[in-house]
Amino acid sequence: MSVKIKDISEHLGISVSTVSKALNGYDDVSQQTRSLVQETARTLGYRASASARNLRRGRTDKIGFVFNNALTFISDYFAEIIVGATAAAEQNDNNIVLYTNEGDSPDSLLNLVQAREVDGFILVWNHVPKAMIEMLLKANVPFVVLGRRVRHPMASYIAPDNYQGAKALMQHLFDLGHQRIGFTTRPSMGLTHEDRYQAYKDALAEANLPYIPELVVETKIEPLSGYHAMNTLLDLPNPPTAVFAFHDFVAIDAQRAALERGVRIPEDIALAGFDGLRLSLFTSPSITTVAQPLNEIGRESVYAILERIKDNSQPPIQKTLPVRLLPRQSTQG
Amino acid sequence: MSVKIKDISEHLGISVSTVSKALNGYDDVSQQTRSLVQETARTLGYRASASARNLRRGRTDKIGFVFNNALTFISDYFAEIIVGATAAAEQNDNNIVLYTNEGDSPDSLLNLVQAREVDGFILVWNHVPKAMIEMLLKANVPFVVLGRRVRHPMASYIAPDNYQGAKALMQHLFDLGHQRIGFTTRPSMGLTHEDRYQAYKDALAEANLPYIPELVVETKIEPLSGYHAMNTLLDLPNPPTAVFAFHDFVAIDAQRAALERGVRIPEDIALAGFDGLRLSLFTSPSITTVAQPLNEIGRESVYAILERIKDNSQPPIQKTLPVRLLPRQSTQG
DNA sequence: TTGTAAGCGTTATCAT
DNA sequence: ATGATAACGCTTACAA
């Protein structure tokens, strides 16, 4: 079997507690025994047993990362966040454990922490029901919502700044001379949508432009939604000169609709998406978008959950991270 | 604190060992006490402590998933594999723990298993040095290489069938009438490259077509490599009528080179990639490619590692999974 | 500075 | 069918 503290202790003829202390950097060990212990540990190939240590310490140094599969079709999004999160975790001597919690009960989430599998978790869902949030708060388990703001004042989250991003995007369109700007919206399911929509409206108001209801097309969350939306807009007697699509996939579909009708982008109509998926760079024309700082979102979420784990009674951590406008061909030729 | 076996035992006035047995489905407990225990466990909200159980059982029911960051720029690849792996793990009462092991020593890999953080691990690297493989084998830690074949006869791997995929792709090009087919290769770093290259050569031979050295362009692994390769091929006095790019990113770059020269795809030159990244669907024209069964690769790797964990002395599991040709516009208009 | 010993929450062996 | 108890490997009062 593997080498344990006891082996070192016997090998050196000193007690296990001294070995443990030496290994864990306590200061009540002589310099000499410390280095002796450390060296034998190395030569013997000693590795502390994670479970034993966890059991004793009452923590796992593991962070749950709970995602639902629906998310993963946006693989750019998902992958980069994971990478950022994993790296941040490791730098803090923690690790990420993956869980797919497909619309499961909050109960099974509690399970994770209560079974002391992880010390806390990061929720990566496209929508976190209010009841779930409240249950988690009541159970006092450390958690952080990643990627979207949450309405509850006590819930922690790390999210992109959708509002400012959408504002910047609108400004970009204004700067290019657009005044009739379409917006593809969706059934509101939370603040991600609302923030972008509100920014659209505020930007118009601030530019002294009217809000024109028929320029706002509601799409369902389904494939081709952008395709239909674009067609609806182009069918208008007086179509917009630019379209702000709720996100990149919608924009890509919208682009196809335009191309099929022989409507040129950006000459006849400008088009922009949101989220900064890599896909939007490879279409022809490439699509202007607003990039989320995905790696950073992953990283900050880890920092946040580590804080929550340290002391879950602190005020919640609610952070929106700045996003970046990526002007591309679909708006500026 | 949380509910433990002892609480149930005291609550019911029976011993902890009986409770444990009832909970774990041993058959030497009366039906009556069993259901009694199960019910109280539920009402009290009992969750077995993972660390205590792990310590006692000597295993963790966790699988390490070790990736290096270089990989993650292929986010499609990465994300879908992770999803497949996570789901498969959960269905077998295991979980995936993420580790980024950026070119680290094999030592730190051993660490994972020897510290009993995980029972075994899946290696997701673009290249696994031979020395590393041998060290892992010698240390007798359960591991599986994901996504690429490995030369060592005792190493387990789950990989796409690059050879048959490349063969199918070549056949597709033959069927379209191509006889002069370019290939962008790369400094050989392992079987992934060799399999595709070998298939290219074998396909030519089987079709009684000559292998023409100047049609094979070596690219470096770097951005724009495909761009340069395509230019090299188009500069030939007698350029190929079709190009098989080593993988999708290379193909995308190659496409750009062609477009910039006014060379039309597929009319003037057909183009195909490999791997089936989603990106290749959104370019104009969309790029013919060979899709890896990513979800399945993730899943099968989990099955494989679970087998290794069960008994690491069994013969290695070496599996290539069938890939799927996706004919698109870049070859057939 | 070092050692002794209790305890973390389970599971498994052996009695009863 | 049930219970007492040791053991898993570690950390940490507390004693020496």
XYZ file of C-alpha atoms (C1' of nucleotides) in Angstrom:
698
model
C 0.000 0.000 0.000
C 0.934 3.599 0.012
C 3.218 5.356 2.404
C 1.631 6.951 5.434
C 2.730 9.149 8.249
C 3.264 6.177 10.439
C 5.830 4.799 8.035
C 7.833 7.972 8.235
C 7.459 8.025 11.960
C 8.737 4.476 12.355
C 11.445 4.996 9.803
C 12.767 7.932 11.767
C 11.878 6.727 15.218
C 9.849 9.798 16.067
C 6.189 10.187 16.798
C 3.499 10.602 14.188
C 2.376 13.899 15.572
C 5.813 15.356 15.151
C 5.895 14.119 11.620
C 2.504 15.613 10.949
C 3.552 18.928 12.387
C 6.770 18.974 10.454
C 4.872 18.226 7.285
C 2.282 20.885 7.887
C 4.705 23.625 8.708
C 3.994 24.063 12.386
C 6.643 26.070 14.129
C 7.058 23.879 17.160
C 9.368 21.462 15.422
C 13.093 21.788 15.300
C 14.527 22.846 12.009
C 16.510 19.665 12.002
C 13.686 17.178 12.431
C 11.616 19.168 10.015
C 14.046 18.788 7.181
C 14.695 15.209 8.157
C 11.000 14.471 7.957
C 10.566 16.301 4.721
C 13.384 14.447 3.136
C 12.211 11.012 4.190
C 8.740 11.926 3.064
C 10.147 12.643 -0.333
C 12.312 9.585 -0.634
C 9.580 7.317 0.654
C 7.091 8.936 -1.696
C 4.679 9.981 0.985
C 1.338 11.539 -0.007
C -1.138 12.584 2.604
C -4.390 10.699 2.273
C -6.990 13.143 1.112
C -9.889 11.377 2.776
C -8.183 11.055 6.118
C -7.233 14.665 6.079
C -10.658 15.738 4.931
C -12.372 13.704 7.560
C -10.260 15.153 10.256
C -10.344 18.713 9.052
C -13.972 18.695 8.171
C -13.490 20.090 4.721
C -12.622 18.806 1.301
C -10.908 21.633 -0.525
C -13.168 20.819 -3.390
C -15.606 23.043 -5.204
C -18.624 21.671 -6.990
C -19.290 22.946 -10.470
C -22.888 22.207 -11.286
C -24.052 22.603 -14.846
C -27.038 21.492 -16.810
C -26.569 19.965 -20.170
C -28.595 22.545 -22.018
C -25.720 24.881 -21.447
C -23.152 22.865 -23.165
C -24.312 23.489 -26.657
C -22.557 26.795 -26.136
C -19.317 24.979 -25.849
C -17.111 28.034 -26.158
C -18.770 29.489 -23.188
C -18.620 26.390 -21.152
C -15.083 25.335 -21.919
C -13.431 28.631 -21.274
C -15.204 29.142 -18.002
C -14.184 25.719 -16.825
C -10.601 26.380 -17.700
C -10.572 29.636 -15.794
C -12.268 28.076 -12.823
C -10.006 25.052 -12.690
C -6.857 27.108 -12.809
C -8.078 29.462 -10.099
C -9.089 26.550 -7.925
C -5.735 24.881 -8.238
C -3.900 28.049 -7.396
C -5.810 27.994 -4.145
C -5.209 24.337 -3.419
C -8.705 23.426 -4.372
C -10.152 21.317 -7.126
C -13.268 21.425 -9.199
C -15.673 18.528 -9.142
C -18.200 18.380 -11.941
C -21.869 17.665 -11.475
C -24.598 17.717 -14.033
C -27.735 18.573 -12.220
C -30.345 18.489 -14.874
C -33.252 20.340 -13.360
C -32.919 18.274 -10.253
C -34.369 19.144 -6.934
C -32.528 21.592 -4.727
C -32.315 18.648 -2.428
C -29.718 16.901 -4.511
C -27.694 20.074 -4.515
C -27.742 20.287 -0.769
C -26.635 16.723 -0.810
C -23.330 17.706 -2.319
C -22.362 19.893 0.524
C -24.039 17.973 3.261
C -22.327 14.786 2.242
C -19.189 16.851 2.461
C -18.272 15.982 -1.066
C -17.509 19.606 -1.703
C -17.251 22.675 0.487
C -19.485 24.749 -1.715
C -20.528 25.011 -5.308
C -20.789 27.156 -8.360
C -24.080 27.032 -10.197
C -23.859 27.305 -13.955
C -27.431 27.297 -15.059
C -29.257 29.335 -17.596
C -31.982 29.922 -15.108
C -31.975 29.499 -11.364
C -35.497 29.447 -9.954
C -36.152 31.707 -7.054
C -37.369 28.889 -4.853
C -34.071 27.128 -5.361
C -32.104 30.187 -4.354
C -34.124 30.552 -1.209
C -33.734 26.959 -0.271
C -29.985 27.133 -0.699
C -29.777 30.294 1.350
C -31.894 28.823 4.101
C -29.769 25.696 4.217
C -26.778 27.970 4.560
C -24.672 26.182 1.975
C -22.021 28.254 0.248
C -22.880 28.789 -3.403
C -22.280 31.259 -6.177
C -24.265 31.694 -9.350
C -22.065 32.011 -12.385
C -22.840 33.942 -15.523
C -26.041 35.633 -14.558
C -27.263 38.115 -12.056
C -29.791 36.905 -9.554
C -32.585 38.951 -8.160
C -32.262 37.801 -4.595
C -30.311 40.337 -2.511
C -28.569 37.634 -0.523
C -27.425 35.437 -3.384
C -23.867 35.735 -4.629
C -23.151 35.864 -8.329
C -20.476 36.662 -10.856
C -21.929 37.876 -14.115
C -20.996 39.769 -17.247
C -22.130 43.342 -17.433
C -24.899 42.808 -19.904
C -26.294 46.244 -19.434
C -23.128 48.151 -20.229
C -22.295 45.747 -23.011
C -25.602 46.323 -24.708
C -25.199 50.050 -24.185
C -21.800 49.963 -25.861
C -23.207 47.967 -28.715
C -26.011 50.458 -29.234
C -23.536 53.303 -29.142
C -21.494 51.539 -31.775
C -24.571 51.367 -33.992
C -25.431 54.995 -33.350
C -21.890 55.960 -34.240
C -22.351 54.238 -37.564
C -25.407 56.367 -38.176
C -28.138 53.874 -37.378
C -31.354 55.204 -35.947
C -33.811 52.431 -36.665
C -32.440 49.511 -34.722
C -34.216 46.206 -34.372
C -33.917 44.026 -31.311
C -34.641 40.341 -31.053
C -35.801 39.645 -27.570
C -37.022 36.525 -25.870
C -39.514 35.492 -23.254
C -37.995 37.068 -20.198
C -36.493 34.531 -17.908
C -34.247 36.654 -15.847
C -31.894 39.522 -15.638
C -29.660 38.553 -18.507
C -32.444 39.287 -20.878
C -33.785 42.225 -18.977
C -30.444 43.930 -18.723
C -29.836 43.773 -22.433
C -33.345 44.851 -23.243
C -33.296 47.689 -20.763
C -30.015 48.898 -22.215
C -31.581 48.859 -25.649
C -34.430 51.019 -24.427
C -32.263 53.331 -22.371
C -29.823 53.810 -25.218
C -32.630 54.854 -27.518
C -34.007 57.249 -24.952
C -30.624 58.760 -24.258
C -30.127 59.272 -27.981
C -33.543 60.887 -28.185
C -34.741 58.162 -30.483
C -38.223 56.702 -30.231
C -38.854 53.197 -29.007
C -40.651 51.542 -31.889
C -42.477 48.405 -30.736
C -42.541 46.656 -34.095
C -38.748 46.743 -34.216
C -38.649 44.508 -31.168
C -39.324 40.919 -32.142
C -39.800 38.254 -29.556
C -38.142 34.950 -30.375
C -38.620 31.609 -28.766
C -35.640 29.774 -27.407
C -35.236 27.305 -30.214
C -33.187 26.747 -33.317
C -33.959 29.127 -36.157
C -35.497 31.686 -33.852
C -33.127 34.275 -35.233
C -34.012 33.241 -38.739
C -37.683 33.943 -38.209
C -37.022 37.128 -36.324
C -34.914 38.538 -39.104
C -37.559 37.692 -41.636
C -40.176 39.393 -39.538
C -38.059 42.515 -39.382
C -37.270 42.500 -43.079
C -40.952 42.070 -43.871
C -41.751 45.359 -42.198
C -42.795 48.161 -44.537
C -39.976 50.152 -43.054
C -37.349 47.693 -41.815
C -34.575 48.604 -39.404
C -31.154 49.529 -40.720
C -29.470 47.532 -37.985
C -30.389 44.560 -35.822
C -29.179 43.793 -32.337
C -29.673 40.064 -31.867
C -30.072 38.842 -28.336
C -27.097 36.587 -28.682
C -24.676 35.172 -31.203
C -26.616 32.116 -32.200
C -29.631 34.230 -32.916
C -27.428 36.534 -34.962
C -26.028 33.671 -36.980
C -29.505 32.477 -37.833
C -30.561 36.004 -38.626
C -27.637 36.373 -40.931
C -28.723 33.345 -42.876
C -32.204 34.730 -43.291
C -30.812 37.964 -44.676
C -28.447 36.223 -47.052
C -31.197 34.020 -48.373
C -33.281 37.064 -49.213
C -30.360 38.715 -50.941
C -30.153 41.345 -48.247
C -26.534 42.292 -47.819
C -24.806 42.626 -44.474
C -23.791 45.248 -43.530
C -24.589 47.262 -46.659
C -28.342 46.778 -46.511
C -28.674 45.968 -42.866
C -26.155 45.860 -40.052
C -26.190 42.980 -37.600
C -24.734 42.416 -34.171
C -24.856 39.592 -31.686
C -23.856 39.182 -28.087
C -21.615 36.906 -25.985
C -18.547 36.752 -28.153
C -18.756 33.108 -29.146
C -15.931 32.214 -31.432
C -18.383 31.085 -34.072
C -19.331 34.651 -34.771
C -15.813 35.355 -35.951
C -15.925 32.739 -38.666
C -19.134 33.553 -40.417
C -19.068 35.669 -43.558
C -19.256 38.451 -42.788
C -17.923 38.057 -39.285
C -20.432 39.218 -36.718
C -19.983 42.145 -34.392
C -20.528 41.003 -30.843
C -19.878 41.729 -27.201
C -17.439 39.365 -25.592
C -17.853 38.102 -22.081
C -14.646 37.697 -20.081
C -15.242 33.994 -19.714
C -11.978 32.954 -18.218
C -12.249 35.727 -15.701
C -15.832 34.849 -14.878
C -14.704 31.333 -14.072
C -11.836 32.609 -12.007
C -13.812 35.187 -10.073
C -16.504 32.658 -9.340
C -13.920 30.484 -7.697
C -12.584 33.368 -5.668
C -16.120 34.171 -4.648
C -17.029 30.668 -3.597
C -13.809 30.406 -1.607
C -14.842 33.528 0.261
C -18.293 32.107 0.890
C -16.761 28.907 2.172
C -14.492 30.821 4.466
C -17.429 32.685 5.945
C -20.877 32.224 4.572
C -22.332 34.873 6.821
C -20.551 37.689 5.070
C -22.584 39.913 2.783
C -23.117 38.291 -0.607
C -20.621 38.812 -3.383
C -22.351 40.295 -6.394
C -20.090 41.237 -9.206
C -20.617 42.192 -12.797
C -17.511 42.021 -14.916
C -16.855 44.391 -17.790
C -17.479 43.077 -21.270
C -15.822 44.064 -24.504
C -17.320 45.231 -27.760
C -15.856 43.434 -30.757
C -16.705 45.449 -33.864
C -16.581 43.236 -36.928
C -17.684 43.105 -40.523
C -21.386 42.691 -39.917
C -21.677 46.264 -38.787
C -18.832 48.057 -40.409
C -18.095 46.252 -43.644
C -23.638 20.068 12.234
C -24.891 17.495 9.873
C -26.681 14.289 10.684
C -24.578 11.181 11.077
C -25.193 7.517 11.540
C -24.895 7.890 15.254
C -27.836 10.283 15.298
C -30.028 7.778 13.569
C -28.787 5.057 15.866
C -29.602 7.040 18.977
C -32.869 8.249 17.582
C -33.974 4.684 17.005
C -32.193 3.084 19.902
C -30.305 0.624 17.745
C -26.613 0.245 17.103
C -24.654 2.153 14.525
C -23.519 -0.971 12.802
C -27.087 -2.043 12.215
C -27.894 1.347 10.858
C -24.932 1.223 8.544
C -25.911 -2.201 7.301
C -29.513 -1.174 6.759
C -28.355 1.845 4.825
C -25.986 -0.094 2.658
C -28.397 -2.819 1.762
C -26.857 -5.721 3.607
C -29.205 -8.649 3.895
C -28.641 -9.426 7.527
C -31.072 -6.783 8.726
C -34.733 -7.334 9.220
C -37.005 -5.826 6.653
C -38.631 -3.880 9.435
C -35.581 -2.184 10.883
C -34.310 -1.543 7.404
C -37.313 0.507 6.416
C -37.362 2.151 9.806
C -33.766 3.225 9.378
C -34.289 4.384 5.852
C -37.216 6.478 6.844
C -35.501 8.172 9.758
C -32.494 8.764 7.576
C -34.732 10.585 5.180
C -36.607 12.628 7.726
C -33.449 13.527 9.587
C -31.761 14.423 6.314
C -28.873 12.058 6.718
C -26.034 12.120 4.187
C -23.121 9.778 4.496
C -19.866 11.652 4.894
C -17.882 11.167 1.761
C -14.504 11.450 3.448
C -15.332 9.033 6.226
C -16.618 6.516 3.767
C -13.684 7.019 1.471
C -11.226 6.623 4.272
C -12.793 3.437 5.403
C -13.394 1.947 1.987
C -10.086 2.989 0.585
C -11.530 4.515 -2.531
C -13.032 7.803 -3.569
C -15.416 7.058 -6.407
C -13.809 9.955 -8.164
C -12.105 10.061 -11.512
C -9.467 12.598 -12.346
C -9.745 14.382 -15.655
C -6.392 15.841 -16.476
C -6.131 18.309 -19.292
C -3.582 20.801 -20.422
C -4.661 24.255 -21.329
C -3.416 24.116 -24.870
C -6.275 21.812 -25.565
C -8.967 24.138 -24.581
C -8.720 26.416 -27.519
C -10.634 23.644 -29.221
C -13.532 24.326 -26.955
C -16.043 22.260 -28.874
C -13.895 19.273 -28.440
C -13.237 19.852 -24.831
C -16.745 20.751 -23.737
C -18.528 17.897 -25.347
C -16.105 15.330 -24.062
C -16.456 16.649 -20.564
C -20.204 16.478 -20.763
C -20.124 12.893 -21.940
C -17.623 11.927 -19.296
C -19.461 13.614 -16.461
C -22.758 12.002 -17.321
C -21.194 8.569 -17.602
C -19.401 9.020 -14.313
C -22.544 10.021 -12.515
C -24.447 7.085 -13.867
C -21.836 4.930 -12.205
C -21.872 6.787 -8.908
C -18.616 8.462 -9.662
C -17.648 12.052 -10.219
C -15.135 13.831 -12.341
C -12.484 15.987 -10.723
C -10.671 18.403 -12.981
C -6.939 18.915 -13.016
C -4.899 21.041 -15.311
C -1.541 19.498 -15.533
C 0.380 21.787 -17.758
C 3.336 19.729 -18.811
C 3.968 18.788 -15.237
C 6.050 15.933 -14.098
C 4.532 12.492 -14.066
C 5.146 12.742 -10.390
C 2.329 15.164 -9.853
C 0.058 12.814 -11.706
C 0.956 9.927 -9.490
C 0.239 12.221 -6.651
C -3.413 12.320 -7.553
C -3.909 8.650 -7.140
C -1.455 8.099 -4.375
C -3.003 10.818 -2.288
C -6.206 8.944 -2.941
C -7.827 12.030 -4.313
C -9.096 9.984 -7.202
C -9.149 6.296 -7.982
C -7.728 6.750 -11.445
C -7.570 9.321 -14.158
C -8.253 10.149 -17.743
C -5.491 11.929 -19.582
C -6.606 14.496 -22.124
C -3.396 15.667 -23.638
C -2.426 16.369 -27.168
C 0.718 14.429 -26.647
C 1.633 11.948 -23.965
C 5.369 11.316 -23.842
C 6.429 7.734 -23.817
C 8.414 8.129 -20.629
C 5.302 9.354 -18.890
C 3.308 6.351 -20.020
C 5.940 4.014 -18.761
C 6.165 5.692 -15.424
C 2.437 5.491 -14.960
C 2.379 1.856 -15.923
C 5.202 1.042 -13.597
C 3.506 2.815 -10.732
C 0.451 0.735 -11.493
C -2.001 3.613 -11.328
C -5.170 3.215 -13.348
C -5.254 5.620 -16.273
C -6.734 5.950 -19.711
C -5.593 8.209 -22.508
C -8.464 9.994 -24.171
C -8.647 11.095 -27.755
C -5.503 9.575 -29.133
C -3.977 6.199 -29.624
C -0.842 5.442 -27.742
C 1.967 3.341 -28.998
C 2.607 1.432 -25.812
C 0.942 -1.982 -25.901
C -0.010 -1.815 -22.245
C -1.555 1.646 -22.184
C -5.318 1.986 -22.377
C -6.875 4.522 -24.669
C -10.143 5.585 -26.242
C -9.618 7.325 -29.547
C -11.438 8.263 -32.698
C -10.761 6.123 -35.710
C -8.590 8.592 -37.520
C -7.491 6.102 -40.084
C -10.938 5.069 -41.261
C -12.148 8.636 -41.062
C -9.388 9.848 -43.329
C -10.034 6.950 -45.632
C -13.706 7.880 -45.866
C -12.792 11.450 -46.544
C -10.448 10.454 -49.341
C -13.107 8.221 -50.822
C -15.517 11.135 -50.721
C -13.035 13.199 -52.703
C -12.420 10.386 -55.165
C -16.156 10.034 -55.647
C -16.295 13.674 -56.599
C -13.689 13.017 -59.250
C -10.608 14.386 -57.519
C -7.303 12.766 -58.322
C -4.801 15.398 -57.306
C -5.397 15.787 -53.614
C -3.255 17.930 -51.359
C -2.612 17.100 -47.734
C -1.473 19.461 -45.017
C 0.522 17.480 -42.546
C 2.415 18.452 -39.436
C 5.543 17.485 -37.573
C 4.597 14.008 -36.465
C 3.947 13.866 -32.783
C 2.012 10.704 -32.543
C -0.506 8.375 -33.994
C -3.232 10.909 -34.593
C -1.156 12.465 -37.274
C 0.280 9.233 -38.533
C -3.074 7.545 -38.863
C -4.496 10.322 -40.963
C -1.401 10.553 -43.068
C -1.174 6.837 -43.559
C -4.813 6.744 -44.624
C -4.075 9.458 -47.158
C -1.266 7.410 -48.603
C -3.123 4.126 -48.498
C -6.186 5.635 -50.118
C -4.106 6.929 -52.986
C -2.439 3.579 -53.424
C -5.704 1.709 -53.349
C -7.088 4.043 -55.963
C -3.998 3.475 -58.054
C -3.082 7.108 -57.795
C 0.504 8.274 -57.360
C 1.748 9.776 -54.137
C 2.997 13.190 -55.155
C 5.355 14.656 -52.543
C 4.812 18.280 -53.406
C 1.122 17.933 -52.688
C 1.951 17.172 -49.073
C 2.747 20.352 -47.196
C 4.094 20.289 -43.705
C 2.622 22.934 -41.416
C 3.770 24.027 -38.048
C 1.390 23.947 -35.150
C 0.595 27.606 -35.010
C -2.037 30.061 -36.089
C -2.185 30.634 -39.828
C -0.425 27.405 -40.595
C -3.295 26.446 -42.852
C -3.129 29.797 -44.521
C 0.471 29.324 -45.538
C -0.063 25.733 -46.534
C -2.887 26.628 -48.869
C -0.813 29.329 -50.464
C 2.028 26.911 -50.983
C -0.307 24.495 -52.696
C -1.911 27.143 -54.857
C 1.510 28.385 -55.894
C 2.327 25.037 -57.445
C 2.509 24.984 -61.216
C -0.093 22.279 -61.113
C -2.096 22.749 -57.891
C -4.300 20.057 -56.395
C -8.013 20.064 -57.142
C -8.807 19.206 -53.546
C -7.120 19.699 -50.194
C -7.406 17.519 -47.131
C -6.451 19.725 -44.203
C -5.127 17.983 -41.141
C -7.854 19.456 -39.015
C -10.642 21.998 -39.040
C -8.671 24.978 -37.862
C -6.140 24.403 -40.561
C -8.981 24.130 -43.050
C -10.507 27.397 -41.918
C -7.219 29.177 -42.368
C -6.721 27.519 -45.709
C -10.130 28.660 -46.790
C -9.220 32.234 -46.034
C -6.080 31.970 -48.109
C -8.062 30.685 -51.059
C -10.726 33.347 -50.764
C -8.136 36.073 -50.602
C -6.639 34.873 -53.848
C -10.003 34.746 -55.491
C -9.861 30.988 -55.674
C -13.374 29.651 -55.271
C -14.304 26.778 -52.997
C -15.338 24.236 -54.100
C -15.490 25.268 -57.750
C -11.768 25.887 -58.153
C -10.530 23.761 -55.315
C -12.326 21.504 -52.883
C -11.429 21.628 -49.198
C -11.991 19.338 -46.267
C -11.022 19.403 -42.630
C -11.124 16.930 -39.821
C -12.565 16.672 -36.297
C -16.035 18.069 -36.863
C -15.695 21.258 -34.876
C -18.857 23.256 -35.010
C -16.977 26.204 -36.430
C -16.582 24.433 -39.719
C -20.328 24.461 -40.188
C -20.580 28.229 -40.018
C -17.953 29.298 -42.458
C -18.954 30.180 -46.010
C -18.863 27.773 -47.593
C -19.323 25.316 -44.775
C -16.419 22.913 -44.558
C -16.611 19.188 -45.126
C -15.162 17.403 -42.164
C -15.019 14.165 -40.237
C -16.763 14.307 -36.908
C -15.425 12.602 -33.841
C -18.014 11.075 -31.540
C -16.972 13.341 -28.726
C -19.670 12.606 -26.245
C -19.116 8.917 -26.735
C -15.362 9.266 -26.398
C -15.919 10.912 -23.034
C -18.326 8.232 -21.995
C -16.235 5.308 -23.125
C -13.194 6.722 -21.424
C -15.086 6.709 -18.177
C -16.203 3.147 -18.694
C -12.641 2.227 -19.462
C -11.147 3.897 -16.423
C -13.755 2.281 -14.210
C -12.655 -1.069 -15.554
C -9.029 -0.230 -14.908
C -9.880 0.815 -11.394
C -11.737 -2.391 -10.797
C -8.761 -4.428 -11.907
C -5.688 -2.749 -13.244
C -4.054 -6.027 -14.092
C -6.484 -6.825 -16.867
C -5.278 -6.403 -20.430
C -5.370 -2.756 -21.512
C -8.482 -1.332 -23.092
C -7.655 0.061 -26.497
C -10.602 1.267 -28.461
C -11.033 3.331 -31.578
C -14.499 4.680 -32.084
C -16.059 5.148 -35.506
C -16.109 8.666 -36.884
C -18.567 10.202 -39.293
C -17.975 11.982 -42.575
C -19.903 15.235 -42.827
C -19.996 16.261 -46.477
C -20.603 19.976 -46.789
C -20.346 22.815 -49.231
C -16.573 23.049 -49.382
C -16.394 19.844 -51.352
C -19.714 19.567 -53.066
C -20.949 23.079 -53.608
C 10.672 20.452 21.203
C 8.490 16.034 21.265
C 5.027 12.510 22.399
C 0.344 10.596 23.829
C -4.074 10.004 22.730
C -8.614 11.313 21.268
C -11.482 11.821 17.568
C -13.278 12.757 12.638
C -17.749 9.165 10.552
C -17.724 5.243 8.356
C -17.513 0.102 7.383
C -16.481 -4.599 8.497
C -15.270 -8.296 11.581
C -16.570 -10.931 15.023
C -19.476 -12.006 18.911
C -23.831 -12.451 20.726
C -30.822 -10.207 13.338
C -28.191 -7.183 16.098
C -24.331 -5.084 18.618
C -19.527 -3.988 20.286
C -15.395 -2.695 18.527
C -11.414 -2.003 15.698
C -9.648 0.254 11.958
C -9.044 3.617 7.979
C -4.866 7.927 8.263
C -4.763 12.073 9.707
C -4.762 16.502 12.897
C -4.616 18.669 17.257
C -5.240 19.504 22.191
C -2.781 18.413 25.888
C 0.901 16.376 28.527
C 5.625 15.609 29.174
